[in-house]
Short mmCIF file of C-alpha atoms and ligand atoms in Angstrom, two decimals:
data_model
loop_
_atom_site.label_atom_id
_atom_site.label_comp_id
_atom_site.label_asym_id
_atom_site.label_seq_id
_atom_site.Cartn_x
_atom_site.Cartn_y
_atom_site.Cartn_z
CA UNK A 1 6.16 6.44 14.67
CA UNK A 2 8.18 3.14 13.74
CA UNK A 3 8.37 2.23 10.42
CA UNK A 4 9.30 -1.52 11.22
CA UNK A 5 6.74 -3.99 10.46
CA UNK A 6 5.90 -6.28 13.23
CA UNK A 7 7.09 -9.37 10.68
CA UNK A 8 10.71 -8.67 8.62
CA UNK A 9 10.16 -10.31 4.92
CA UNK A 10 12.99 -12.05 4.39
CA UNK A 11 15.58 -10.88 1.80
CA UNK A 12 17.78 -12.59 -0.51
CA UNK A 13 20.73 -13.01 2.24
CA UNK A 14 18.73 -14.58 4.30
CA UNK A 15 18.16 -16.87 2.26
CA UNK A 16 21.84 -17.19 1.39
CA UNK A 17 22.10 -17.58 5.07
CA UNK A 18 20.35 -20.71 5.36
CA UNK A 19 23.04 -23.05 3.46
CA UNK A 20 24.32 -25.56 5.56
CA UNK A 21 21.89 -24.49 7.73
CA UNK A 22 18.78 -25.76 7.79
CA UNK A 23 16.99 -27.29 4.36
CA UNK A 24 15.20 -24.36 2.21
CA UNK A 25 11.63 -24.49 1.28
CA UNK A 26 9.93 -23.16 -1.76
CA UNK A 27 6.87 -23.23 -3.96
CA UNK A 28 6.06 -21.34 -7.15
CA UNK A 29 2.58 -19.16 -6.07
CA UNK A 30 0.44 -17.18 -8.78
CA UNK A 31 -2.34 -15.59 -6.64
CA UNK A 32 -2.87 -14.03 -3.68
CA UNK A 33 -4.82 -16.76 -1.42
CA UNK A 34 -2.45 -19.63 -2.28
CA UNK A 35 0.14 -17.15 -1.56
CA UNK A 36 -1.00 -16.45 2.37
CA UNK A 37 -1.26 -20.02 3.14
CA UNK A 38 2.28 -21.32 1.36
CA UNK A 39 3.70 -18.41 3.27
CA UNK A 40 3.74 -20.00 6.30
CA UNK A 41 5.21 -22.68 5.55
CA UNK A 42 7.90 -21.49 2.62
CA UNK A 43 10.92 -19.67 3.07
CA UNK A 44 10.54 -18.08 -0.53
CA UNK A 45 7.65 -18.17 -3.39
CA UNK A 46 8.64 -17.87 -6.95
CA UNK A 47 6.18 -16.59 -9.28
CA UNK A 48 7.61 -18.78 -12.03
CA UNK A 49 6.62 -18.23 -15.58
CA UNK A 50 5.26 -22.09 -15.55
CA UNK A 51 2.48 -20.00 -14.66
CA UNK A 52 2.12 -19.53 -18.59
CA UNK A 53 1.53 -23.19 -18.88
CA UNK A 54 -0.58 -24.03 -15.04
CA UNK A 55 -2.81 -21.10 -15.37
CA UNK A 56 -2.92 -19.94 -19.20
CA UNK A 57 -2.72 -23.55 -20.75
CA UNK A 58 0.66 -22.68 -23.03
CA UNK A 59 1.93 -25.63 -24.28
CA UNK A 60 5.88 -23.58 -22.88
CA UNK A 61 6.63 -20.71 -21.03
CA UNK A 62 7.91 -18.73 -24.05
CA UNK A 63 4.86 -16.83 -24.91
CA UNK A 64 4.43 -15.39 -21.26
CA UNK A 65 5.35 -11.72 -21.17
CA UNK A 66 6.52 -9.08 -18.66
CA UNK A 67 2.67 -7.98 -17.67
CA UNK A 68 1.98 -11.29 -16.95
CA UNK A 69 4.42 -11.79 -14.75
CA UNK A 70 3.96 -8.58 -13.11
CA UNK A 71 0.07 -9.12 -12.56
CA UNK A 72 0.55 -12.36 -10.94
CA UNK A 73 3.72 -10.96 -8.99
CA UNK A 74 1.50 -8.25 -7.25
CA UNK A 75 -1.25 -11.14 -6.07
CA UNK A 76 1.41 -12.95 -4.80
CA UNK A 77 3.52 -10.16 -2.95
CA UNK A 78 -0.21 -9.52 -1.37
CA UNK A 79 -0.40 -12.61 -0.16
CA UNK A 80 2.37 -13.63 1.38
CA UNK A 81 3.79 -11.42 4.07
CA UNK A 82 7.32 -13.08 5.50
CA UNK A 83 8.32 -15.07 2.43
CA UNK A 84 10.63 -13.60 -0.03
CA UNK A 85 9.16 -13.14 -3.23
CA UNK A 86 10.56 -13.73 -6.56
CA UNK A 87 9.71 -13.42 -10.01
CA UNK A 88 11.10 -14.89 -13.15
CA UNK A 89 11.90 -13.03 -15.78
CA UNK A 90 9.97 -14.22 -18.96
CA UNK A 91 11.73 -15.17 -22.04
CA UNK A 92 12.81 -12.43 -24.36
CA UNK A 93 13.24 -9.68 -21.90
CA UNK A 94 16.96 -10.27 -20.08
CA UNK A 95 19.10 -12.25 -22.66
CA UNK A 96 19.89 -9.16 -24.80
CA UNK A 97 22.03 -7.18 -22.68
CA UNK A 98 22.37 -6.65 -19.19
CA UNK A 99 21.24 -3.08 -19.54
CA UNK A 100 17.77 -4.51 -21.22
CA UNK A 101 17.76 -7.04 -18.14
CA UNK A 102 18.53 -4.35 -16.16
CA UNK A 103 15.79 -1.97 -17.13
CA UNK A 104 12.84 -5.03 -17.31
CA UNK A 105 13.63 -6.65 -13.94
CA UNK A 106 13.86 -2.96 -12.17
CA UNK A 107 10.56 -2.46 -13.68
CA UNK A 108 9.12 -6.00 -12.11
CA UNK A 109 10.55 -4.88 -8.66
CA UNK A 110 8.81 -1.54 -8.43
CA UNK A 111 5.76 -2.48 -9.56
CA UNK A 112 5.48 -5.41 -7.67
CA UNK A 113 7.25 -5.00 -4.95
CA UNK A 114 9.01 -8.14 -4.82
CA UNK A 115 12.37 -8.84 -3.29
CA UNK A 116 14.65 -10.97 -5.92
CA UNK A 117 14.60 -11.79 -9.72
CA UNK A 118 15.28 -15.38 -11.28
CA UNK A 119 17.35 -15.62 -14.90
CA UNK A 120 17.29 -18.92 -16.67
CA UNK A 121 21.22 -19.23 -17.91
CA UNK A 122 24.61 -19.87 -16.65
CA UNK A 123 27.56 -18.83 -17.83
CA UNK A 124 25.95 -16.80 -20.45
CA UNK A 125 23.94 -15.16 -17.65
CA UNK A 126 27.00 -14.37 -15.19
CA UNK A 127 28.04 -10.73 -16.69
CA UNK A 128 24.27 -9.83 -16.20
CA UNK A 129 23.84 -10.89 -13.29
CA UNK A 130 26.83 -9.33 -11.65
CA UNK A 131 25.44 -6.47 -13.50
CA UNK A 132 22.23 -6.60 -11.63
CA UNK A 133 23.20 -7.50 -8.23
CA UNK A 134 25.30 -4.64 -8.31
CA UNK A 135 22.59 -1.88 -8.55
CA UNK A 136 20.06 -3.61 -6.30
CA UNK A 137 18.50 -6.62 -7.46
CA UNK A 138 18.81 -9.62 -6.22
CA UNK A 139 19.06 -12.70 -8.71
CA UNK A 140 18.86 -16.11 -7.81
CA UNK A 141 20.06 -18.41 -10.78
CA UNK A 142 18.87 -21.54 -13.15
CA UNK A 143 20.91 -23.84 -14.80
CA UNK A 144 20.56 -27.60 -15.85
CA UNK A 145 16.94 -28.06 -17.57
CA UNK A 146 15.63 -24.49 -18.71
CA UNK A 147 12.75 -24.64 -20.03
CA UNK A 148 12.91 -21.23 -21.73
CA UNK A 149 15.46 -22.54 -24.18
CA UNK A 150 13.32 -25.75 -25.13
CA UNK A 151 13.18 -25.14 -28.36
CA UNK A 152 16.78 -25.02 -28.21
CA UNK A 153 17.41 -28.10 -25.87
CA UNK A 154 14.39 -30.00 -28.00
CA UNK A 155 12.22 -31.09 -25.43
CA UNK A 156 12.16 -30.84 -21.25
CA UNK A 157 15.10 -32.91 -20.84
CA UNK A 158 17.01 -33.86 -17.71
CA UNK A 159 20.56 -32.87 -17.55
CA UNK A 160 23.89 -34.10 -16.20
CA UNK A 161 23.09 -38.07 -16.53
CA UNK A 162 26.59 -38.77 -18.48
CA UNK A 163 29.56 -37.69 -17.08
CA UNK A 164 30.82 -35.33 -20.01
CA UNK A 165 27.65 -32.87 -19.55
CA UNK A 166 29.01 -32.23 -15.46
CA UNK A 167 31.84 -30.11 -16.34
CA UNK A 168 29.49 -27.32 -18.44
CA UNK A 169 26.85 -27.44 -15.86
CA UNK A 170 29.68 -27.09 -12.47
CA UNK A 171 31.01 -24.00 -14.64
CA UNK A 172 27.91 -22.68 -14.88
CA UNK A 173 26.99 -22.61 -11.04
CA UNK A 174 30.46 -21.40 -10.16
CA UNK A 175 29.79 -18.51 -12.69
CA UNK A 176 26.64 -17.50 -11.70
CA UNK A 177 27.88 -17.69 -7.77
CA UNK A 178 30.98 -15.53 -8.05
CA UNK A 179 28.59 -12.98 -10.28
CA UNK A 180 26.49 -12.57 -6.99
CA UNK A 181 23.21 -14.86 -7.05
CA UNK A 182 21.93 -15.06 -3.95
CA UNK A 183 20.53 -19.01 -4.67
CA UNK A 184 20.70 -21.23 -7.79
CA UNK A 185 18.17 -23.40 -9.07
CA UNK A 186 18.88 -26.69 -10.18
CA UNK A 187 16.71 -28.14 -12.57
CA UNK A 188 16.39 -32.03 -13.46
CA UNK A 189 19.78 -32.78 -12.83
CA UNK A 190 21.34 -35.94 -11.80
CA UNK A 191 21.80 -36.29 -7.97
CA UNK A 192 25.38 -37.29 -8.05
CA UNK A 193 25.90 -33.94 -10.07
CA UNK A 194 23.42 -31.85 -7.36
CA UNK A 195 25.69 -33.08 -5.04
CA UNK A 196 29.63 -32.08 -6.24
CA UNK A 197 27.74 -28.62 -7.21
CA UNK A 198 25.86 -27.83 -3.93
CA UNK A 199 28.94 -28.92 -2.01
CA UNK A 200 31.24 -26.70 -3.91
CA UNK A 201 29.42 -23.18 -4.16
CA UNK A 202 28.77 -20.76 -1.52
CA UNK A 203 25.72 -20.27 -2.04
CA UNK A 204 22.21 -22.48 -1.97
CA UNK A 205 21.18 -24.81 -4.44
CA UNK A 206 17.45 -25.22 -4.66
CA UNK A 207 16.27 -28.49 -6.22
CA UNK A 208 13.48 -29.30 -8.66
CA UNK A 209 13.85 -32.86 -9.85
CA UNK A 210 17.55 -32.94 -8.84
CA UNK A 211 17.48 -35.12 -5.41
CA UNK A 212 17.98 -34.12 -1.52
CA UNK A 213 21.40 -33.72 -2.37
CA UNK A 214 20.43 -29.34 -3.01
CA UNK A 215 20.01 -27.10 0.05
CA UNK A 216 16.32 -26.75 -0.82
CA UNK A 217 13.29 -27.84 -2.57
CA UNK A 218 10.98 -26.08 -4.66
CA UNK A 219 7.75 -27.79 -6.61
CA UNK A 220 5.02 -26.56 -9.05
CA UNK A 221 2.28 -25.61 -6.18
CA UNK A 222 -0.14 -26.91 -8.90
CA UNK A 223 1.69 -29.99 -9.73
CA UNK A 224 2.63 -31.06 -5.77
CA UNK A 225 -1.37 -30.24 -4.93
CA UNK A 226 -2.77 -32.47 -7.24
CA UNK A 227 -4.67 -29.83 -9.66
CA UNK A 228 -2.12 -30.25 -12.83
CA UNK A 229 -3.55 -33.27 -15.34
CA UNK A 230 0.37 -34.05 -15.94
CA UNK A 231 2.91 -34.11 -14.08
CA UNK A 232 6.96 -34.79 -14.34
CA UNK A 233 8.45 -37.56 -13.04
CA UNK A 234 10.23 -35.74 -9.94
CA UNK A 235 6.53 -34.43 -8.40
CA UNK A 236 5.29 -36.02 -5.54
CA UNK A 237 1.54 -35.53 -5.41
CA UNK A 238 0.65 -34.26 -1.98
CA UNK A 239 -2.78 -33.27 -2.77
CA UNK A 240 -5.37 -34.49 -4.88
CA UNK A 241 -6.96 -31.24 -5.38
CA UNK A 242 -8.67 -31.43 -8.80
CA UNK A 243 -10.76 -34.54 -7.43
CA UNK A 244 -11.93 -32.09 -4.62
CA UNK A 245 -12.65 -29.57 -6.82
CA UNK A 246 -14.56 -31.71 -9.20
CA UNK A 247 -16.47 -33.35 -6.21
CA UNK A 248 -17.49 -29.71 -5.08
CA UNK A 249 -18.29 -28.62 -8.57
CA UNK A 250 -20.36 -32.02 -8.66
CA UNK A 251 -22.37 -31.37 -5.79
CA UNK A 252 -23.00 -27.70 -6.13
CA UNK A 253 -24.64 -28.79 -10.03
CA UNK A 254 -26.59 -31.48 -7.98
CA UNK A 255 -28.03 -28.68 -5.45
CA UNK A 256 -28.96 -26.06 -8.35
CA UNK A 257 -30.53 -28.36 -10.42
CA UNK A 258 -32.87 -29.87 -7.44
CA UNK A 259 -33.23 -26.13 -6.23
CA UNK A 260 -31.95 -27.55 -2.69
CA UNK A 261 -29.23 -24.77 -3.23
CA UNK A 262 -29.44 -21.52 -2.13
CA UNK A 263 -31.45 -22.48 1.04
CA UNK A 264 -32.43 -19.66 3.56
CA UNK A 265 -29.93 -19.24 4.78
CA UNK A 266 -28.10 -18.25 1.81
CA UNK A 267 -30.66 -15.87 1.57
CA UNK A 268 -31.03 -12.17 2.72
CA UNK A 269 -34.19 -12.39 4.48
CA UNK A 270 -36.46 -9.03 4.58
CA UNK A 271 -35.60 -6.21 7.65
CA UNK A 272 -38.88 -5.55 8.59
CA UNK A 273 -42.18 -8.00 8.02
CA UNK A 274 -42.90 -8.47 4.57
CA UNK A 275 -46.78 -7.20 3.99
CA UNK A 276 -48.81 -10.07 2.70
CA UNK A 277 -48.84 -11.10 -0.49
CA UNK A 278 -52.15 -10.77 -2.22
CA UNK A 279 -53.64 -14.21 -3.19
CA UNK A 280 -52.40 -15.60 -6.08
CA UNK A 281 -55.99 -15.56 -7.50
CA UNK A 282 -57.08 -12.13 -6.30
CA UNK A 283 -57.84 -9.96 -9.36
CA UNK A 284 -55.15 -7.21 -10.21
CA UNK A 285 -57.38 -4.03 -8.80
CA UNK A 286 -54.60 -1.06 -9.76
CA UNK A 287 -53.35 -0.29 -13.77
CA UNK A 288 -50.00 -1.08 -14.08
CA UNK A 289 -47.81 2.37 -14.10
CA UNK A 290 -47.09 3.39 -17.49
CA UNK A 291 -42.80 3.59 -17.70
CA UNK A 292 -42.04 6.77 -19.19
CA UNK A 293 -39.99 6.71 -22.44
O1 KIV B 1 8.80 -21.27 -13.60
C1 KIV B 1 8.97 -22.06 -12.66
O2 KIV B 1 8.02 -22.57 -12.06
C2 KIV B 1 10.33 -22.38 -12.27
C3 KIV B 1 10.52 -23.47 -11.28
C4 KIV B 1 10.30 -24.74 -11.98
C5 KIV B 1 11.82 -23.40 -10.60
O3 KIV B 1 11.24 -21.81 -12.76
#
């Protein structure tokens, strides 16, 4: 009996495969029916940990933790069947030592199932990830705007926009490429900069607020539907999901209260005929059964 599925997921290097190749596509995904439709469309889905903020209201993504990430990893590896899926690796359980990183993200792989891990760092992040990628785990970088290090950076700020932050930023995508990520994020960073970066490493950047100039694209799936209340600058709405929602929710009040909803045939109707109901009036002939105690 074959083992091969009839559809290959893809895998981190071919997604390293597609620089220069043709234009990557990715979403963030947190459960399991978003997942199945993005994956037809998306080369990856990254279970970010802006799920902290989309689904659980945080105001950052430094309170998510590992469970949460691996609960919402397993609805999305569900889902999607050809896309790679990664997870990120919530704040607090990589930056200590590569062995630590080493230990959680080998942890989110098995019990998710997912094919790659992202780290938010650059330079500081290259020993680990070399470190990872060399006992089986695939890491796909993030540098400019992190937004685990807010309260470090003081706010979601864009990055690169002055011409003495480039040199930091190039050093930290050369880093993170020699140390073996497969991909590299590039977060709210100036398109002249996305540019000199994604046409000096080997391997693809993947944009978010930082122009066409990256190899690919990836959005909030929240935020580029429509459903978030705010959204940054970069996000093109190409939904306007939370007005359907609200105009379903609307209606579906509307029917309950006017009883017009469930009709019959939202109903499960009787197998065989019902016997007829004694008149409403007719007197009750039979002692109610006494329940025993
Ligand atoms: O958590 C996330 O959604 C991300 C993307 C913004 C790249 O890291």
């Amino acid at each position: 009996m074959s083992l091969h599925p009839l559809t290959r997921r893809l895998m981190a290097p071919d997604i390293t495969a597609m620089k220069r190749v043709k234009p990557i596509v990715a979403l963030t995904s947190y459960h399991t029916h978003t997942a199945a439709i993005a994956d037809k469309y998306c080369d990856f889905l990254l279970v970010g940990d802006s799920l902290g903020m989309v689904m659980h209201g945080f105001e950052t993504t430094v309170p998510v933790t590992l469970e949460m990430m691996i609960v919402q990893g397993r609805a999305v590896v569900r889902g999607a069947k050809r896309a790679l899926v990664a997870i990120d690796m919530p704040f607090g359980t990589y930056e200590e030592s590569p062995s630590v990183a080493f230990r959680n993200a080998a942890r989110v792989m098995k019990e998710t199932d997912c094919g790659a891990v992202k780290l938010e760092g650059g330079r500081r992040m290259g020993e680990t990830t070399r470190y990872l990628v060399e006992r089986g785990i695939p890491v796909m970088g993030h540098i400019g705007l992190t937004p685990q290090s807010i309260n470090v950076l003081g706010g979601f700020k864009s990055q690169g926009r002055t011409r003495d932050e480039w040199a930091a930023i190039e050093e930290d995508a050369r880093v993170l490429a020699e140390a073996g990520a497969f991909a590299i994020v590039l977060e709210a960073v100036s398109p002249p900069l996305a540019k000199r970066i994604t046409d000096e490493i080997a391997v693809p950047t993947i944009g978010i607020g930082a122009s066409a100039n990256c190899d690919g694209q990836i959005l909030v799936m929240e935020d580029m539907l429509g459903l978030s209340p705010r959204v940054p600058k970069f996000v093109k709405k190409f939904g306007a999901v939370a007005a359907a929602i609200e105009d379903a929710i609307r209606d579906y009040a509307a029917d309950v209260l006017d009883r017009s909803f469930p009709a019959v045939e939202h109903t499960y109707g009787m197998k065989e005929e019902a016997p007829e109901a004694p008149p409403a009036t007719s007197p009750v002939t039979k002692k109610p059964k006494k329940l025993s105690t």
